[in-house]
Coordinates of C-alpha atoms and ligand atoms in Angstrom, one line a residue:
X26 CA 100.2 126.7 129.8
X27 CA 103.8 125.5 129.4
X28 CA 104.4 122.1 128.5
X29 CA 107.5 119.8 127.3
X30 CA 107.1 118.4 123.6
X31 CA 109.5 116.6 121.5
X32 CA 109.8 118.8 118.6
X33 CA 110.7 118.4 115.1
X34 CA 112.7 122.0 113.6
X35 CA 113.1 120.9 110.3
X36 CA 112.5 118.2 107.8
X37 CA 114.2 115.2 108.4
X38 CA 116.1 116.6 111.3
X39 CA 116.3 115.2 114.6
X40 CA 113.6 115.6 117.4
X41 CA 114.5 117.7 120.6
X42 CA 112.6 118.2 124.0
X43 CA 111.8 121.7 124.3
X44 CA 109.3 123.8 126.3
X45 CA 106.3 125.3 124.4
X46 CA 103.2 127.1 125.2
X47 CA 99.8 125.2 124.7
X48 CA 96.4 126.9 124.7
X49 CA 93.9 126.3 127.2
X50 CA 91.0 123.8 125.7
X51 CA 88.6 125.3 123.5
X52 CA 84.7 124.5 124.0
X53 CA 85.3 121.3 122.3
X54 CA 88.6 120.2 123.3
X55 CA 89.6 118.2 125.9
X56 CA 93.5 118.5 127.6
X57 CA 94.9 115.4 128.1
X58 CA 98.1 114.7 130.4
X59 CA 100.2 112.3 128.0
X60 CA 101.5 109.4 129.9
X61 CA 102.8 107.4 127.1
X62 CA 103.0 107.7 123.4
X63 CA 103.7 105.3 120.9
X64 CA 105.9 105.7 117.6
X65 CA 104.4 105.1 114.4
X66 CA 106.0 104.9 111.3
X67 CA 103.3 108.0 109.9
X68 CA 105.3 109.8 112.5
X69 CA 108.9 109.1 110.9
X70 CA 107.2 109.8 107.7
X71 CA 105.9 113.2 108.3
X72 CA 108.7 114.4 110.4
X73 CA 110.5 113.8 106.7
X74 CA 108.6 116.7 105.2
X75 CA 106.6 114.8 102.8
X76 CA 103.1 115.9 104.3
X77 CA 103.4 119.4 103.5
X78 CA 103.1 121.1 106.8
X79 CA 105.4 123.5 108.1
X80 CA 108.1 123.4 110.7
X81 CA 108.7 123.3 113.7
X82 CA 106.0 120.6 114.5
X83 CA 104.8 118.7 117.1
X84 CA 104.0 114.9 115.8
X85 CA 102.6 111.8 117.7
X86 CA 99.2 110.2 117.3
X87 CA 99.1 107.1 119.6
X88 CA 98.7 109.0 122.8
X89 CA 97.2 107.8 126.0
X90 CA 96.8 109.8 129.5
X91 CA 94.6 111.3 131.9
X92 CA 91.9 114.2 131.3
X93 CA 93.5 117.5 133.0
X94 CA 90.6 119.9 131.6
X95 CA 87.8 119.8 129.3
X96 CA 86.2 122.8 127.2
X97 CA 82.3 123.6 128.1
X98 CA 80.8 121.6 125.5
X99 CA 82.5 118.3 126.2
X100 CA 80.2 115.6 127.5
X101 CA 82.0 112.3 126.8
X102 CA 84.7 112.4 129.4
X103 CA 85.5 114.3 132.5
X104 CA 88.7 115.3 134.7
X105 CA 90.3 112.2 135.8
X106 CA 89.1 109.9 133.1
X107 CA 91.9 107.6 131.6
X108 CA 91.8 107.6 128.0
X109 CA 93.4 106.4 124.9
X110 CA 93.8 109.1 121.9
X111 CA 93.0 107.6 118.3
X112 CA 92.3 109.4 115.0
X113 CA 90.0 111.9 114.7
X114 CA 86.6 111.7 112.5
X115 CA 83.7 114.2 112.3
X116 CA 80.5 111.8 113.5
X117 CA 78.2 113.0 111.0
X118 CA 79.1 112.3 107.6
X119 CA 77.6 109.2 105.6
X120 CA 80.9 107.1 106.8
X121 CA 80.8 108.0 110.4
X122 CA 77.2 107.4 110.6
X123 CA 77.8 103.9 109.0
X124 CA 80.3 103.1 111.9
X125 CA 83.0 103.6 109.2
X126 CA 85.2 106.7 110.9
X127 CA 88.3 105.8 109.2
X128 CA 86.7 106.6 106.1
X129 CA 85.3 110.0 107.5
X130 CA 84.7 112.4 104.5
X131 CA 86.9 115.1 106.6
X132 CA 89.7 112.4 107.6
X133 CA 92.6 114.7 105.8
X134 CA 91.4 117.9 107.4
X135 CA 90.8 116.8 110.8
X136 CA 94.1 114.2 110.8
X137 CA 96.6 115.1 108.3
X138 CA 96.7 119.1 108.4
X139 CA 98.9 120.1 111.1
X140 CA 96.5 122.7 112.5
X141 CA 92.9 123.1 113.8
X142 CA 90.4 123.2 110.8
X143 CA 90.0 127.3 111.5
X144 CA 93.7 127.0 110.4
X145 CA 95.0 128.1 113.8
X146 CA 97.7 126.0 115.9
X147 CA 97.3 125.2 119.4
X148 CA 101.1 125.1 120.3
X149 CA 103.8 127.8 120.2
X150 CA 107.8 128.1 120.5
X151 CA 108.5 131.6 121.5
X152 CA 106.5 133.8 118.7
X153 CA 106.5 130.8 116.2
X154 CA 103.1 128.9 115.6
X155 CA 103.9 125.0 116.0
X156 CA 102.2 122.4 113.4
X157 CA 100.5 120.8 116.1
X158 CA 96.6 118.9 116.0
X159 CA 98.2 116.1 114.1
X160 CA 95.7 113.5 114.2
X161 CA 93.6 115.6 116.3
X162 CA 96.3 115.5 119.3
X163 CA 99.9 115.9 118.6
X164 CA 100.9 113.9 121.6
X165 CA 104.6 113.7 121.6
X166 CA 104.1 116.2 124.4
X167 CA 103.7 116.2 128.1
X168 CA 99.9 117.3 127.3
X169 CA 97.9 117.2 124.5
X170 CA 94.5 118.6 123.0
X171 CA 92.0 116.3 121.7
X172 CA 88.4 115.9 121.0
X173 CA 85.4 113.7 122.2
X174 CA 85.6 111.7 118.8
X175 CA 89.2 110.6 119.5
X176 CA 89.1 109.9 123.0
X177 CA 88.2 106.5 124.3
X178 CA 88.0 105.8 127.8
X179 CA 90.4 103.3 129.5
X180 CA 89.1 100.9 131.9
X181 CA 91.0 100.6 135.6
X182 CA 93.5 98.3 135.4
X183 CA 94.5 98.4 131.9
X184 CA 98.4 99.8 131.5
X185 CA 97.7 103.2 130.6
X186 CA 101.3 104.4 129.7
X187 CA 101.4 101.6 126.7
X188 CA 97.8 101.9 125.6
X189 CA 98.4 104.5 123.1
X190 CA 99.3 102.0 120.1
X191 CA 95.7 100.6 120.3
X192 CA 94.8 104.1 118.9
X193 CA 96.7 103.3 115.6
X194 CA 99.4 100.5 115.0
X195 CA 97.9 97.7 117.0
X196 CA 94.2 98.8 115.7
X197 CA 95.5 99.0 112.3
X198 CA 96.6 95.3 112.4
X199 CA 94.2 93.6 114.8
X200 CA 91.5 95.3 113.0
X201 CA 92.5 94.8 109.6
X202 CA 92.4 90.8 110.0
X203 CA 89.2 91.3 112.6
X204 CA 87.3 94.1 111.2
X205 CA 88.5 94.7 107.4
X206 CA 89.1 91.3 106.1
X207 CA 87.1 89.6 108.7
X208 CA 89.0 86.4 108.3
X209 CA 86.8 83.6 109.2
X210 CA 87.7 80.6 111.7
X211 CA 89.6 77.9 109.6
X212 CA 90.7 80.2 106.9
X213 CA 94.5 80.7 105.6
X214 CA 96.4 84.1 105.4
X215 CA 99.8 85.2 104.5
X216 CA 101.0 88.7 106.6
X217 CA 103.8 90.7 104.9
X218 CA 105.9 92.5 107.7
X219 CA 106.5 91.5 110.9
X220 CA 106.6 94.9 112.7
X221 CA 104.2 96.0 115.1
X222 CA 101.2 96.1 112.6
X223 CA 101.9 92.6 111.2
X224 CA 102.5 91.1 114.8
X225 CA 99.3 92.6 115.5
X226 CA 97.7 91.2 112.6
X227 CA 99.0 87.7 113.9
X228 CA 97.2 88.3 117.0
X229 CA 94.0 89.1 115.4
X230 CA 94.4 85.8 113.5
X231 CA 94.9 83.8 116.4
X232 CA 91.5 85.3 117.8
X233 CA 89.7 84.8 114.6
X234 CA 90.9 81.1 114.7
X235 CA 92.8 81.3 111.2
X236 CA 94.5 77.7 110.5
X237 CA 97.4 78.6 108.6
X238 CA 98.9 82.3 109.6
X239 CA 102.1 82.5 107.3
X240 CA 104.5 85.4 108.0
X241 CA 107.0 87.1 105.7
X242 CA 109.6 88.8 107.6
X243 CA 113.6 89.4 107.0
X244 CA 114.6 89.9 110.7
X245 CA 115.1 86.3 112.5
X246 CA 113.9 87.8 115.9
X247 CA 110.7 88.9 114.5
X248 CA 109.9 85.6 112.9
X249 CA 110.7 84.1 116.2
X250 CA 108.2 86.4 117.8
X251 CA 105.5 85.7 115.2
X252 CA 105.9 82.2 115.9
X253 CA 105.5 82.9 119.6
X254 CA 102.2 84.8 118.9
X255 CA 101.0 82.0 116.8
X256 CA 102.0 82.0 113.0
X257 CA 102.2 78.5 112.0
X258 CA 104.6 79.5 109.4
X259 CA 107.3 82.0 108.6
X260 CA 109.1 82.9 105.8
X261 CA 112.2 84.8 105.3
X262 CA 112.1 86.8 102.1
X263 CA 115.7 87.0 101.4
X264 CA 116.0 83.2 101.3
X265 CA 113.0 83.0 99.3
X266 CA 113.2 84.2 95.8
X267 CA 109.5 83.0 94.7
X268 CA 107.2 84.1 97.4
X269 CA 104.2 82.4 95.8
X270 CA 105.7 79.3 95.1
X271 CA 106.7 79.1 98.8
X272 CA 103.2 80.0 99.9
X273 CA 101.8 77.2 97.8
X274 CA 103.8 74.3 99.2
X275 CA 102.2 75.5 102.5
X276 CA 98.6 75.8 101.2
X277 CA 98.6 74.2 97.4
X278 CA 95.2 76.0 96.3
X279 CA 96.5 79.5 97.3
X280 CA 95.7 81.5 100.8
X281 CA 92.0 82.9 101.4
X282 CA 93.7 86.3 102.4
X283 CA 96.7 88.3 102.3
X284 CA 97.5 91.1 104.2
X285 CA 100.2 93.8 103.4
X286 CA 102.1 96.1 106.1
X287 CA 105.2 96.9 103.9
X288 CA 104.0 98.8 101.0
X289 CA 106.6 97.5 98.8
X290 CA 105.2 97.3 95.5
X291 CA 107.1 93.8 94.2
X292 CA 105.8 92.3 97.2
X293 CA 102.1 93.3 96.7
X294 CA 102.4 91.9 93.3
X295 CA 103.8 88.6 94.8
X296 CA 100.9 88.7 97.4
X297 CA 98.5 88.7 94.4
X298 CA 100.0 85.7 93.3
X299 CA 99.6 84.1 96.5
X300 CA 96.1 84.2 96.9
X301 CA 93.6 81.4 96.1
X302 CA 90.0 81.3 94.8
X303 CA 88.0 84.5 95.7
X304 CA 91.2 85.3 98.2
X305 CA 91.4 89.1 99.0
X306 CA 94.6 91.3 99.7
X307 CA 94.4 93.7 102.3
X308 CA 97.0 96.6 102.2
X309 CA 98.0 98.8 105.0
X310 CA 101.5 99.7 104.2
X311 CA 102.0 103.1 102.6
X312 CA 103.6 102.3 98.9
X313 CA 105.6 105.0 96.9
X314 CA 103.1 107.5 95.6
X315 CA 101.4 106.4 92.1
X316 CA 102.0 102.6 92.8
X317 CA 99.2 101.2 90.7
X318 CA 96.9 98.3 92.4
X319 CA 98.6 95.2 92.2
X320 CA 97.3 92.3 90.0
X321 CA 96.2 91.1 86.7
X322 CA 92.3 92.1 85.5
X323 CA 91.8 88.8 83.6
X324 CA 93.3 86.8 86.9
X325 CA 91.4 88.7 89.2
X326 CA 88.1 88.0 87.5
X327 CA 89.0 84.4 86.6
X328 CA 89.5 84.0 90.3
X329 CA 87.1 86.5 92.0
X330 CA 90.1 88.2 93.7
X331 CA 89.9 91.6 95.2
X332 CA 92.4 94.3 96.9
X333 CA 91.6 96.4 99.8
X334 CA 92.8 99.3 100.8
X335 CA 92.5 99.8 104.6
X336 CA 92.8 102.6 107.1
X337 CA 93.1 102.1 110.9
X338 CA 91.9 98.6 110.5
X339 CA 88.3 99.8 110.0
X340 CA 88.1 100.5 113.5
X341 CA 85.3 102.2 115.1
X342 CA 87.6 103.4 117.9
X343 CA 84.6 103.5 120.6
X344 CA 83.8 100.0 120.3
X345 CA 87.0 98.4 118.8
X346 CA 89.5 99.8 121.6
X347 CA 87.5 98.4 124.6
X348 CA 87.3 95.3 122.8
X349 CA 91.3 95.0 122.2
X350 CA 91.6 95.9 126.0
X351 CA 89.1 93.3 127.0
X352 CA 90.8 90.7 124.9
X353 CA 94.6 92.0 126.4
X354 CA 93.3 91.6 129.9
X355 CA 92.0 88.1 129.0
X356 CA 95.6 87.2 127.7
X357 CA 94.4 86.9 123.9
X358 CA 95.8 90.1 122.7
X359 CA 99.4 90.2 124.1
X360 CA 100.2 93.6 122.6
X361 CA 102.4 94.7 125.3
X362 CA 105.2 92.2 124.4
X363 CA 105.8 94.2 121.4
X364 CA 106.7 97.5 123.8
X365 CA 109.6 98.9 124.7
X366 CA 109.5 102.1 126.5
X367 CA 112.1 105.1 126.2
X368 CA 112.2 108.5 127.9
X369 CA 111.1 111.3 125.8
X370 CA 114.8 112.6 125.8
X371 CA 115.8 109.0 124.1
X372 CA 113.4 109.2 121.3
X373 CA 115.9 109.5 118.5
X374 CA 118.0 106.6 120.1
X375 CA 114.2 104.9 119.8
X376 CA 113.9 105.7 116.2
X377 CA 117.2 104.3 115.5
X378 CA 116.6 101.0 117.6
X379 CA 113.2 100.6 116.0
X380 CA 114.5 100.9 112.6
X381 CA 117.3 98.4 113.3
X382 CA 115.0 96.2 114.2
X383 CA 116.0 95.8 117.6
X384 CA 112.4 96.7 119.0
X385 CA 109.1 96.3 117.7
X386 CA 107.3 99.2 118.7
X387 CA 108.5 102.2 121.0
X388 CA 106.2 104.1 123.4
X389 CA 107.8 107.1 124.8
X390 CA 107.1 108.3 128.3
X391 CA 107.4 111.8 129.5
Ligands
ZN7 ZN1 82.8 111.9 109.4
ZN8 ZN1 99.9 105.6 113.0

């Protein structure tokens, strides 16, 4: 079938909307007509060529839409269902069985390779095979092929075209606080970065009832947004040479939790110095390769500190995505306020705007 996709032809190049051919669903595949797809930092990172797959490529891993066709073995959803797409997991390994699919033993093969597990690609551009099946979806297109493990039904009334970010960025931020760190009511927290993930973390912290929610963010408009979402304090890192001292002015004993969305090694180190007794640093920002785990072992023992790497907010999408939609419908997770929509043809402008801090979360609409 002919579809339109936002194709990237070479590493670091621009995206262009092109007509490509997508396979009919195999027995375990689900064809989804995309209503909207979020732009996540991971897409931009992968488009730069660092992931080792071939180009041209169709990326995109925060899709939402309507089921158009299902393979013979698919039982979870039916034609016409409204769905959110998320990361893919096997459903059978030890971690999946424990409700921890973000650490599925087959996570790389199912999400990061850019092809089906048998090596075939589901999208073609003329005679060329196109890197596809990114996060089991490649949803930068009018249609995407997904699987039972990475589709979650959305209830009527939920704003379908902007639900895609719940499948990655929002679940990483909100889940990081609500699931991975499980911050308890009354606890104190510093969040580094006020982008879509950091601001979703603020919303999650408010849901959890954290008492001090401190956000470190260089863009003034994002600090203002953090305040609106419930941050109790904001810090401009450009004007704050000693972050730990600034945080300890607010919470003298140090915070119970720190949450990093930036991946900046010097900031990770500073966040360790913000922690109080038995504090935990959760990290979702991707640091440069070979960055050591931050901190100091003697201090870690003395104060009982931990560092926790986090994928997808430890979300089990089948339960957490419906929970987030219910919170949104109750007005308690207003992630829609992060979103600015663009048409597919405007993707390169959208990337520039997001990079310049002019918008927080881009959602691309066919
Ligand atoms: Zn698994
Ligand atoms: Zn993502």
